[in-house]
Coordinates of C-alpha atoms in Angstrom, one line a residue:
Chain N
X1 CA -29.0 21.4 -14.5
X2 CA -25.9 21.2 -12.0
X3 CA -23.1 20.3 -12.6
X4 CA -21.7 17.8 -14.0
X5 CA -18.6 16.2 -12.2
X6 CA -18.2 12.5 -13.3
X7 CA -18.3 10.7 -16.8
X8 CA -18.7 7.1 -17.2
X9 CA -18.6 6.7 -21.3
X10 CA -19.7 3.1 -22.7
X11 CA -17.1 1.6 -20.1
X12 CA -17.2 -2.5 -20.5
X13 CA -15.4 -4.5 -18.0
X14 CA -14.9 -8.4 -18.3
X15 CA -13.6 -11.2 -15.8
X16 CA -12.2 -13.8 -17.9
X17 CA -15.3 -15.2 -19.5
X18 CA -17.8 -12.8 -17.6
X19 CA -19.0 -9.8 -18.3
X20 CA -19.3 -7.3 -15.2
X21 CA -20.1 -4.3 -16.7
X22 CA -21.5 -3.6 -20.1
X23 CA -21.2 0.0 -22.2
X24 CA -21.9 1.8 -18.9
X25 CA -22.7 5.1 -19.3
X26 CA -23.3 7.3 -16.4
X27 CA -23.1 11.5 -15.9
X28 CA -23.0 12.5 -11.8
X29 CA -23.6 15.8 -11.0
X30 CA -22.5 17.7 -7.7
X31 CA -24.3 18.0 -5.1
X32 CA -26.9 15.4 -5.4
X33 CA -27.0 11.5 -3.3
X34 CA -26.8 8.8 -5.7
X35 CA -28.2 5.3 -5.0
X36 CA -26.3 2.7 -7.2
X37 CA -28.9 -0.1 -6.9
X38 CA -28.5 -3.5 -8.1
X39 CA -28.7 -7.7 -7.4
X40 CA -25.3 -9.6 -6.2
X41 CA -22.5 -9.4 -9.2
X42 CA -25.1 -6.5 -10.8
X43 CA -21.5 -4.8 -11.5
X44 CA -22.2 -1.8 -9.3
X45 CA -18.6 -2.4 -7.1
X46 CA -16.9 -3.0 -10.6
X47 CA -18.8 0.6 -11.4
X48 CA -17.0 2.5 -8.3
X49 CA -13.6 0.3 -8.5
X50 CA -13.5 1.7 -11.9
X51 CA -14.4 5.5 -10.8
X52 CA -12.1 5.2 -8.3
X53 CA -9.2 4.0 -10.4
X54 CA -8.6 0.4 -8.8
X55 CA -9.5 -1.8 -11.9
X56 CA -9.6 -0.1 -15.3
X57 CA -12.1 -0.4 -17.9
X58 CA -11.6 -2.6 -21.0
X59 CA -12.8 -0.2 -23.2
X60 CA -14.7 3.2 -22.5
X61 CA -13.4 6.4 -20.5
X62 CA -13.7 7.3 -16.9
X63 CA -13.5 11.3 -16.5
X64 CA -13.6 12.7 -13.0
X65 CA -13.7 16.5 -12.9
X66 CA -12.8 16.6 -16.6
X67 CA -9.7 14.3 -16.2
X68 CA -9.0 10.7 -16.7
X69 CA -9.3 8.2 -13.4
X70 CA -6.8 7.9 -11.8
X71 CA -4.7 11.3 -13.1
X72 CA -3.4 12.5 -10.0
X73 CA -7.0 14.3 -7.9
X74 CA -5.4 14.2 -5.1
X75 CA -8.2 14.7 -2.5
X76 CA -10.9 15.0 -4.3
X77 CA -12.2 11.6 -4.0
X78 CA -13.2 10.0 -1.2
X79 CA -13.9 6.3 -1.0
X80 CA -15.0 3.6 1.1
X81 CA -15.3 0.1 -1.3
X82 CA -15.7 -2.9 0.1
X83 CA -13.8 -2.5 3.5
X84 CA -12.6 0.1 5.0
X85 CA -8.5 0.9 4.1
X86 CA -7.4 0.9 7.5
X87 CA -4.0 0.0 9.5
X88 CA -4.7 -2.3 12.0
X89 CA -1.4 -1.5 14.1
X90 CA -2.5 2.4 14.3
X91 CA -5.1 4.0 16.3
X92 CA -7.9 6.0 14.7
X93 CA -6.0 9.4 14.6
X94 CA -2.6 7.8 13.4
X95 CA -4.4 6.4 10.5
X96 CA -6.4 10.1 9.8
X97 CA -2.7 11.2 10.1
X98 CA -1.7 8.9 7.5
X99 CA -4.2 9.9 5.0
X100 CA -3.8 13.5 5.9
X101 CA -0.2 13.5 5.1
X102 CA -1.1 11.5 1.5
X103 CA -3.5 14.6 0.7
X104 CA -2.2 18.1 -0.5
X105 CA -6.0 19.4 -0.1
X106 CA -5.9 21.5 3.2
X107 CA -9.2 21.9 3.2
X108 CA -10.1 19.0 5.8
X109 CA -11.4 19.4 8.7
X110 CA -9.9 21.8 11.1
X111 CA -8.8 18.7 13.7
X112 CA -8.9 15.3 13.7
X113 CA -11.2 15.4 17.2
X114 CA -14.0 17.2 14.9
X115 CA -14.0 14.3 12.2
X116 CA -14.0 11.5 14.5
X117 CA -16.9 13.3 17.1
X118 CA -18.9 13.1 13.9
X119 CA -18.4 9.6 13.0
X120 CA -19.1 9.0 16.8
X121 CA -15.5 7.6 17.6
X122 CA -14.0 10.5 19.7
X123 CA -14.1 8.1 22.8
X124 CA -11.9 5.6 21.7
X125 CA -9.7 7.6 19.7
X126 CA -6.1 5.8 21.1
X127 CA -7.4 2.4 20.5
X128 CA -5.6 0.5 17.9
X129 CA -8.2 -0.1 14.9
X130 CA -7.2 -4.1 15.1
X131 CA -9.6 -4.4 18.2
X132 CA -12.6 -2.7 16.7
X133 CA -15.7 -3.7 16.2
X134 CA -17.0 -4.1 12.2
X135 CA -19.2 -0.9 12.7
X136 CA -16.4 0.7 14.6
X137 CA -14.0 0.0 11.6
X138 CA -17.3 1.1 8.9
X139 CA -17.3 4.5 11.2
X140 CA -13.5 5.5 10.9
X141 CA -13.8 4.1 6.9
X142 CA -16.7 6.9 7.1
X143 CA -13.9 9.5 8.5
X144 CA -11.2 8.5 6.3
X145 CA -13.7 8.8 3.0
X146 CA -14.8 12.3 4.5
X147 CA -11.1 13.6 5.5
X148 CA -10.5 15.7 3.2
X149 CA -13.9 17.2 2.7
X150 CA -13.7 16.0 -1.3
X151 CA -16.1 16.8 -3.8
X152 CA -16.8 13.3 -4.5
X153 CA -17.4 10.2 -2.0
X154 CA -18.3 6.6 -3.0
X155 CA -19.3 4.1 -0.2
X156 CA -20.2 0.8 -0.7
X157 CA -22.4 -0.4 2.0
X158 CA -22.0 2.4 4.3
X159 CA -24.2 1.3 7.1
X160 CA -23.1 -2.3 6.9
X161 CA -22.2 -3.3 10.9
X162 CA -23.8 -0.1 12.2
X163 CA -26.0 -0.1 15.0
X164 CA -29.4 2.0 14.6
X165 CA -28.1 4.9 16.3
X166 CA -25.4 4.7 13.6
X167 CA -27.5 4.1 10.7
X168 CA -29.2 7.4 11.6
X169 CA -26.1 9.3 12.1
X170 CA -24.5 8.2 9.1
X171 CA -27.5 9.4 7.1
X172 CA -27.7 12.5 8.9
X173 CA -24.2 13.7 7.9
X174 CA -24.0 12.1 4.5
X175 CA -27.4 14.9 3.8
X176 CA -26.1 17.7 5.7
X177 CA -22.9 17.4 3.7
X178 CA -24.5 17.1 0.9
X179 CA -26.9 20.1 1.4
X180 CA -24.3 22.4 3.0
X181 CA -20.9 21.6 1.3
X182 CA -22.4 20.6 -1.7
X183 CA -20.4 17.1 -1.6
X184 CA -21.6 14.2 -4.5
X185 CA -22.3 10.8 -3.0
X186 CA -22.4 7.5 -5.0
X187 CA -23.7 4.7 -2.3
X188 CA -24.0 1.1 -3.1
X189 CA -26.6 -0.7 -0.7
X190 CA -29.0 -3.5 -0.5
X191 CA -30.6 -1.8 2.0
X192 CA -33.2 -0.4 0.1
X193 CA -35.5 1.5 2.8
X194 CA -32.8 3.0 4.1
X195 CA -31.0 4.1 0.7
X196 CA -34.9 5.8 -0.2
X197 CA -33.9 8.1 3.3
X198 CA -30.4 9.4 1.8
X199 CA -30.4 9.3 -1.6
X200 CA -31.7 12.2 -4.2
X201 CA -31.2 9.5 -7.2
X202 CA -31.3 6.1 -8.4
X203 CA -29.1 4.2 -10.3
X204 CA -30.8 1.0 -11.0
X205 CA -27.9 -2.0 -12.9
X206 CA -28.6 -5.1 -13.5
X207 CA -26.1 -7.8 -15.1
X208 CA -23.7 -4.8 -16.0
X209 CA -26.3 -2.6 -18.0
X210 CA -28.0 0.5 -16.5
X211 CA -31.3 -0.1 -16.7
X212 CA -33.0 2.7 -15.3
X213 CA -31.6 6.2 -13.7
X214 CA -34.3 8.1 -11.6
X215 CA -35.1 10.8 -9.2
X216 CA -36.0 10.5 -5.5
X217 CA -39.2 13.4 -7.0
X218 CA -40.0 11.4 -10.0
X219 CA -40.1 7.7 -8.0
X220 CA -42.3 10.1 -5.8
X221 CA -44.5 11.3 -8.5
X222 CA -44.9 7.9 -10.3
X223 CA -46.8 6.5 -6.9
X224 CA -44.5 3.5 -6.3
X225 CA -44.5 1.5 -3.0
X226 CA -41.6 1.6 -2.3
X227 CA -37.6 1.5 -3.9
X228 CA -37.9 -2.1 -3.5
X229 CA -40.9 -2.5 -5.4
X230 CA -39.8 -0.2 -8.2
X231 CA -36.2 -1.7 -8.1
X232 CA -38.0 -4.9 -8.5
X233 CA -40.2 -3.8 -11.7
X234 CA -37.3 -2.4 -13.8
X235 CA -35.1 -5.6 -13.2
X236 CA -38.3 -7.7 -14.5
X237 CA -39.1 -9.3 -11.3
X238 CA -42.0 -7.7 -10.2
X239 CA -44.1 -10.9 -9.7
X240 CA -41.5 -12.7 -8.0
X241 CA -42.1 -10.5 -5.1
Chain W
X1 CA 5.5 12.0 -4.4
X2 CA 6.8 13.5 -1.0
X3 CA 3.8 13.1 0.2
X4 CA 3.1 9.3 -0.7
X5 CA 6.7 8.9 0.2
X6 CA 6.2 10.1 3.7
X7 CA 3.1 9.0 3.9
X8 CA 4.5 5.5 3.6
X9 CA 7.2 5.7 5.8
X10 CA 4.8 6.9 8.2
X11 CA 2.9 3.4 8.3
X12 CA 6.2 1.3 7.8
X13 CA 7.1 3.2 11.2
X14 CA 3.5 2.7 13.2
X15 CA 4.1 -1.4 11.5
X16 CA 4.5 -3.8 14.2
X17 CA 6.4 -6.1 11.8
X18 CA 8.6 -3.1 10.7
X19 CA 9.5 -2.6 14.3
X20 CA 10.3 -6.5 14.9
X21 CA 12.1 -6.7 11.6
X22 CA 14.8 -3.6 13.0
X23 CA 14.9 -4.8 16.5
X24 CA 15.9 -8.6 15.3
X25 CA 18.4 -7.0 12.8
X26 CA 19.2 -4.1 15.3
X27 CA 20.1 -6.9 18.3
X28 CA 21.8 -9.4 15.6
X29 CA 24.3 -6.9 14.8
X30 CA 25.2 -6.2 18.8
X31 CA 25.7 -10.0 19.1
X32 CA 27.4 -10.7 15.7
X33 CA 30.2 -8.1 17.0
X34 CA 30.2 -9.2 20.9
X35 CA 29.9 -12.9 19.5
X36 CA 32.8 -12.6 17.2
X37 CA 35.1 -10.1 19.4
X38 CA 34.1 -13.7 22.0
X39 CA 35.7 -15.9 19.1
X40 CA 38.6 -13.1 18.7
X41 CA 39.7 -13.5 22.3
X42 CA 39.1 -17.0 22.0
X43 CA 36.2 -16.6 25.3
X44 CA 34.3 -18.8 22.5
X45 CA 35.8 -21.7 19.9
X46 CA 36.4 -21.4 16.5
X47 CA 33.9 -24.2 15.8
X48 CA 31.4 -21.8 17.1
X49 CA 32.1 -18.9 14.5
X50 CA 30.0 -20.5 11.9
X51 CA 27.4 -20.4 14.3
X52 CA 28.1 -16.4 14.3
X53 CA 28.4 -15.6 10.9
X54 CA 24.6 -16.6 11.1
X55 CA 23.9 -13.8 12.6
X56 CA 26.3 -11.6 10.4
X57 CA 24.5 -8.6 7.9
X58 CA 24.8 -11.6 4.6
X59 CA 22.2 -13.5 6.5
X60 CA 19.9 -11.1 8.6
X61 CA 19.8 -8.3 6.0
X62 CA 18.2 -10.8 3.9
X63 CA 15.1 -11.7 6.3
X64 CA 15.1 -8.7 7.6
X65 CA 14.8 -6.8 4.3
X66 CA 12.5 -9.5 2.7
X67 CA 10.1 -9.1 5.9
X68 CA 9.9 -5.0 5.1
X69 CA 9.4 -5.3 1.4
X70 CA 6.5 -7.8 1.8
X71 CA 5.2 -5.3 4.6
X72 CA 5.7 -2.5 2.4
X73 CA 4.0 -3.7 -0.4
X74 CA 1.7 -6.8 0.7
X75 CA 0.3 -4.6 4.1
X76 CA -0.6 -1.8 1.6
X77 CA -2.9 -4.4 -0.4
X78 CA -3.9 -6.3 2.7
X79 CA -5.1 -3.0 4.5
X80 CA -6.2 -1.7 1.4
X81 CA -4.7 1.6 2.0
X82 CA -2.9 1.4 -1.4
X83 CA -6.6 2.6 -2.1
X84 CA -5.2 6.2 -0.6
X85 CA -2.7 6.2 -2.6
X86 CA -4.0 4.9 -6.0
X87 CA -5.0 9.1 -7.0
X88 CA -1.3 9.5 -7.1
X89 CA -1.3 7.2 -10.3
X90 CA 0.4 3.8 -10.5
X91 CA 3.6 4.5 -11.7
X92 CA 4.4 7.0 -8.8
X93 CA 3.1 4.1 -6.5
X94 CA 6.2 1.7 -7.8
X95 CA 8.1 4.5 -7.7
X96 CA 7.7 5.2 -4.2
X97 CA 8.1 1.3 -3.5
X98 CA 11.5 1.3 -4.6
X99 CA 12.3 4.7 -3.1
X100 CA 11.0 3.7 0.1
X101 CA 12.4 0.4 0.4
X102 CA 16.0 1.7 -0.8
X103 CA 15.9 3.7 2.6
X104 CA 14.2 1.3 4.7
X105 CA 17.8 -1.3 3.3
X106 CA 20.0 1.5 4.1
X107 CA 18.5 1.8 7.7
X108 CA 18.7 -2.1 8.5
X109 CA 22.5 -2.0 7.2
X110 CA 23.3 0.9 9.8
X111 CA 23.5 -0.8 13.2
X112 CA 26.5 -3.0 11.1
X113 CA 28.0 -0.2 10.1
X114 CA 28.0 1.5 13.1
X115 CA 29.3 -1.5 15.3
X116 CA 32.2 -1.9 12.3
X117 CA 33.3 1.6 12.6
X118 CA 33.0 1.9 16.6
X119 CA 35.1 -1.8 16.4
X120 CA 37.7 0.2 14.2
X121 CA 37.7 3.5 15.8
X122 CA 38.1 2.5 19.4
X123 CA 41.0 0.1 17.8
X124 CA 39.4 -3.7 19.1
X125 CA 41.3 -6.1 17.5
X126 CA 38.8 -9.2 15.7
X127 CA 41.9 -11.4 14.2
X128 CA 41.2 -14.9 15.2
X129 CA 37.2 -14.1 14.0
X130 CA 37.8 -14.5 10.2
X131 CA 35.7 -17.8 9.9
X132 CA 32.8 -15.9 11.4
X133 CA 33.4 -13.1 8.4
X134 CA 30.9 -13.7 5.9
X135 CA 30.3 -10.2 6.3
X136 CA 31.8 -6.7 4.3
X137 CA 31.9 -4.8 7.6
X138 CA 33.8 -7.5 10.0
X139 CA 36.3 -8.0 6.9
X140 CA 36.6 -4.4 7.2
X141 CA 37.1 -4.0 10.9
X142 CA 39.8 -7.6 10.0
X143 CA 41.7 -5.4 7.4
X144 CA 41.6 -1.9 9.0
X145 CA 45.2 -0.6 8.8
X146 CA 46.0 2.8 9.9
X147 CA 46.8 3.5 6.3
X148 CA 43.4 3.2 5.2
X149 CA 41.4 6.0 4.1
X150 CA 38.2 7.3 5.9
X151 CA 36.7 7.9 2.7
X152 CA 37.2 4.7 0.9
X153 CA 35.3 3.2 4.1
X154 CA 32.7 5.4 4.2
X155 CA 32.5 4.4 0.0
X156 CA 32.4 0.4 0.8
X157 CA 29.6 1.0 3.3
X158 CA 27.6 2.4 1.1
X159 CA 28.3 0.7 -1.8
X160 CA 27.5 -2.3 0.2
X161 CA 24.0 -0.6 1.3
X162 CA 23.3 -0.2 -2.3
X163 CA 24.1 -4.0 -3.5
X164 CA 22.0 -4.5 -0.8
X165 CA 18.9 -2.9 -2.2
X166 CA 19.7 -4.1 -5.5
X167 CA 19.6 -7.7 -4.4
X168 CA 16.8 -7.8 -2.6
X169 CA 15.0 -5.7 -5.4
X170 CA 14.2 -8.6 -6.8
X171 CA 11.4 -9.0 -4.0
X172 CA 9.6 -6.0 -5.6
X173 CA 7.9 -7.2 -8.3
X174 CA 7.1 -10.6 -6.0
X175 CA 5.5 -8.4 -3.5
X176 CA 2.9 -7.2 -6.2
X177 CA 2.2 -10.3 -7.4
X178 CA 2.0 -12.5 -4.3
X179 CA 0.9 -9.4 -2.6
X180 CA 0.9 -11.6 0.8
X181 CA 3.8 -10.3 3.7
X182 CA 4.7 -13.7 4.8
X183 CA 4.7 -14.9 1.1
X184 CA 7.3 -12.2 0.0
X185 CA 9.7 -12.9 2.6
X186 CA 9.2 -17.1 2.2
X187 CA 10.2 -15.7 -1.4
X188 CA 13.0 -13.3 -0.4
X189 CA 15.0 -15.6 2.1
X190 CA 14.4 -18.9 0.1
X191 CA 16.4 -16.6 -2.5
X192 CA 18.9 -15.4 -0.4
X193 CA 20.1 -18.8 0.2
X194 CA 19.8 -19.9 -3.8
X195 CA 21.7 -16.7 -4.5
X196 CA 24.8 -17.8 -2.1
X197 CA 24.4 -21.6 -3.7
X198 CA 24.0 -19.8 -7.6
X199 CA 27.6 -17.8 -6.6
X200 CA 29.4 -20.9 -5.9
X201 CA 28.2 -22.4 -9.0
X202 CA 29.0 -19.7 -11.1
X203 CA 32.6 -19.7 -10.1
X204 CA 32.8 -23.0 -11.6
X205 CA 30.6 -22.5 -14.7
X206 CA 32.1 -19.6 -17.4
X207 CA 28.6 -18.7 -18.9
X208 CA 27.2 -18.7 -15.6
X209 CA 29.5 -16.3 -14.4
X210 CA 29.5 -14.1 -17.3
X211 CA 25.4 -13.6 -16.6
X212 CA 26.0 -13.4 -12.9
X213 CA 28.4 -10.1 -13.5
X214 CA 25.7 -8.3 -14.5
X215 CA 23.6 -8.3 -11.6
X216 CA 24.7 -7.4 -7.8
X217 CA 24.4 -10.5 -6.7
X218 CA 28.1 -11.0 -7.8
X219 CA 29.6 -8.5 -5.1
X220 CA 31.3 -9.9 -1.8
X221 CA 33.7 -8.7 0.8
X222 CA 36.6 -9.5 -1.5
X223 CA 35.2 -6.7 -4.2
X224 CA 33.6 -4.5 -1.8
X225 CA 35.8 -4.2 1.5
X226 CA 38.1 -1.8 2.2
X227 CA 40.6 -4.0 0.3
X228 CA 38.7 -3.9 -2.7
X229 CA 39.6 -1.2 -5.7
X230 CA 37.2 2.1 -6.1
X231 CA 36.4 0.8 -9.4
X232 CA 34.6 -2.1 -8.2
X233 CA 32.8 -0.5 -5.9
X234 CA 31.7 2.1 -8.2
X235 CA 30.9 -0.7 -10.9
X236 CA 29.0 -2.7 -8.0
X237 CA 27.0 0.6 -7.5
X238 CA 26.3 1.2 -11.0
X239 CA 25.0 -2.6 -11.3
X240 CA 22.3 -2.0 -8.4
X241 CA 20.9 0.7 -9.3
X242 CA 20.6 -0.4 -12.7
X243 CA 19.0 -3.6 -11.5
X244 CA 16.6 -1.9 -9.2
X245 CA 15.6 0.0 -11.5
X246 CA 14.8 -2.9 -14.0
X247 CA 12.8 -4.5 -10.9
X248 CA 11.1 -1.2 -10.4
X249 CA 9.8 -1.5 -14.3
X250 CA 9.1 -4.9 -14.1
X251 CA 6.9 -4.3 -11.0
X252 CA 5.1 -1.4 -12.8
X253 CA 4.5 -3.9 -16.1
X254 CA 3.0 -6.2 -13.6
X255 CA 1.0 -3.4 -12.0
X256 CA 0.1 -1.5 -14.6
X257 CA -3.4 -2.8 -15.7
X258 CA -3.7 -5.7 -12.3
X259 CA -6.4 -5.2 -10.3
X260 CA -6.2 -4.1 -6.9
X261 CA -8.4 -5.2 -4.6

């Protein structure tokens, strides 16, 4: 069994009268590409909000690397939820400088050229991130999550705005990181044939409760169709399809 | 915290609004002492100095330093970079709000400091400007003897810098709420005005008044030129930092558990 680097212990989150996330517990270990797979308002945002120490849990604990959320991990983290956390009024490398200078991990990537060749932006480097396109502004969300080579990424919709080209890309690095630096990945995405590509394991919520955690070998092994049509069994709405 | 800290005056300096906010406060301070020098030598009419004091440090501080706060904190919501910062725990994060926005005040005060000591240093005479005065450093560069000491200037300056900060400290804990730029400096200015109106009234109203002492929004030329005793200005120091730092924890309370989006 690897390692285990995250702890999500019976955390319950409520919005005024609705309840996001219900005794959510979750273990990630490194190394492996998790799919967090759920409807609209399933709770898996709240899930990585709450990882990555932007709302805190009503009750329950969130432990990354043996520490509470939020403790100080510098580095460690990377994250890309919702939108990217970008300045408009920099250019791509000013805002890696930014986020460089937050970080005392010096582990990054040797120069900022190397990062942003990867993520395909090292053409339009000087230009200020306000006149981006959507998948330009996912791409440098991309860089900024990976900056600091952390142990840990999150990314909500990563492929969200990307053209095909970038889809593949995207997938490409997110596995070679994975295999090679040994970096843990929790992606949120509704696009499920292209999740079943990256991922090494599923996370299936529904209505704030994990229903059902599985393996990319085990989906394999039980026969299904596809993620789709398993996602669409555990939630209970198989026929519907 | 060095890191966040320079981390964040690295965006306030690549932020177009920063840049606006010191070039209109940077130019307003050239023409509030070319302006009133105008009014000095009488090149413009005393019914125009009220006109001038508009563009005095009382006046452009306050929009100025309102603008940076709700830059400072409303940007880092609005760009959501404040989701870089968040592993350095929320505490540090007011922290470095307060520490941050201290020097950005300190910086927008300079070019009025600087035009008050190069007014008194090269000896140009401002009598005749005193109705354009609303200002510590032109009452200064008014009631500059020989006889005065360089370091009881150099002690009004900055205890003026610090009232500064502790006035507009009060935008702090607005800025996390509203967490919108141009809301925060709506906020700031509107109370830079109700201030001035709340210090008249206080003058007249003994309970008032007594309240009123404790917070910086008390301090004028009178207590804080060069005219003014060291114990006030020490007193008038003491006050700001105490009230910023009361902001700063009233921020944190409302930032503690909020959640950011």
């Amino acid at each position: 069994m690897a390692e285990a680097i995250i702890h999500l212990r019976n955390i319950t989150k409520k919005y005024r009268d609705c309840t996001a996330v219900r005794e959510c517990s979750l273990t990630l270990e490194r190394g492996k590409i998790y799919g967090l797979v759920g409807k609209n308002g399933a709770g898996k945002t709240t899930i990585m909000r709450m990882i990555a120490g932007l709302s805190l849990p009503d009750s329950g604990q969130v432990e990354l690397f043996g520490k509470d959320a939020g403790s100080g991990e510098s580095g460690k983290i990377g994250t890309l939820i919702e939108a990217p956390s970008l300045n408009g009024s920099m250019t791509a490398k000013e805002n890696l400088r930014f986020y460089r200078m937050l970080s005392k991990k010096k582990g990054c990537y040797d120069t900022d050229e190397e990062l942003l060749t990867l993520v395909g932006l090292s053409d339009i480097k000087r230009r200020r991130v306000k006149d981006y396109s959507l998948g330009m502004r996912q791409r440098l969300g991309i860089a900024v999550a990976l900056l600091t080579k952390p142990e840990f990424v999150m990314l909500d919709e990563p492929v969200n705005g990307l053209d095909p080209i970038g889809v593949v890309e995207i997938r490409k690095l997110i596995k070679k990181l994975s295999e090679k630096e040994g970096m843990t990945f929790l992606i949120s995405s509704h696009n499920l044939p292209e999740l079943y590509q990256t991922a090494t394991d599923y996370i299936i919520i529904d209505k704030g409760v994990v229903k059902k955690e599985i393996s990319q070998e085990e989906l394999e092994r039980e026969r299904h169709e596809s993620l789709e049509e398993y996602f669409l069994s555990v939630i209970g709405e198989g026929e519907a399809k | 915290m060095k890191r966040l800290f320079c981390a964040t005056l690295y965006r306030m300096w690549k932020s177009t609004g920063t840049r606006i906010a010191f070039l209109i406060t940077y130019v307003a301070a050239i023409l509030y002492f070319v302006l009133a020098r105008m009014v000095a030598v009488g090149k413009l009419g005393v019914e125009q100095a009220g006109s001038v004091s508009g563009l005095g440090d009382a006046m452009i501080i306050w929009l100025s330093g309102s603008l940076v706060i709700g830059l400072l904190v409303g940007s880092d919501f609005e760009n959501k970079t404040i989701h870089g910062a968040i592993c350095f725990g929320r505490k540090k994060i007011i922290g470095n709000y307060v520490a941050v926005f201290a020097v950005l005040v300190a910086l927008l005060a300079l070019p009025y400091t600087i035009g008050s000591l190069a007014c008194i240093f090269a000896g140009i005479d401002m009598t005749g400007a005193e109705q354009a005065a609303i200002s510590v450093y032109l009452g200064n560069v008014l009631i500059y003897t020989k006889g005065a000491s360089a370091g009881k200037l150099i002690l009004s300056y900055l205890s003026y810098a610090m009232v500064y900060v502790g006035q507009l400290s009060i935008c702090i804990p607005a800025a996390v709420k509203l967490k919108k730029p141009a809301a925060v400096t709506a906020f700031g200015f509107f109370l830079g005005m109700l201030s001035a109106l709340l210090a008249t009234l206080a003058s007249k109203v003994e309970i008032l008044d007594n309240i009123y002492k404790l917070t910086p929004y008390r301090y004028n030329m009178e207590t804080l030129g060069i005219g003014g005793s060291y114990g006030d200005m020490l007193l008038a120091v003491a006050v700001s930092v105490v009230f910023a730092g009361l902001m700063g924890l009233l921020s944190w309370k409302l930032f503690c558990r909020a959640e950011i989006k």
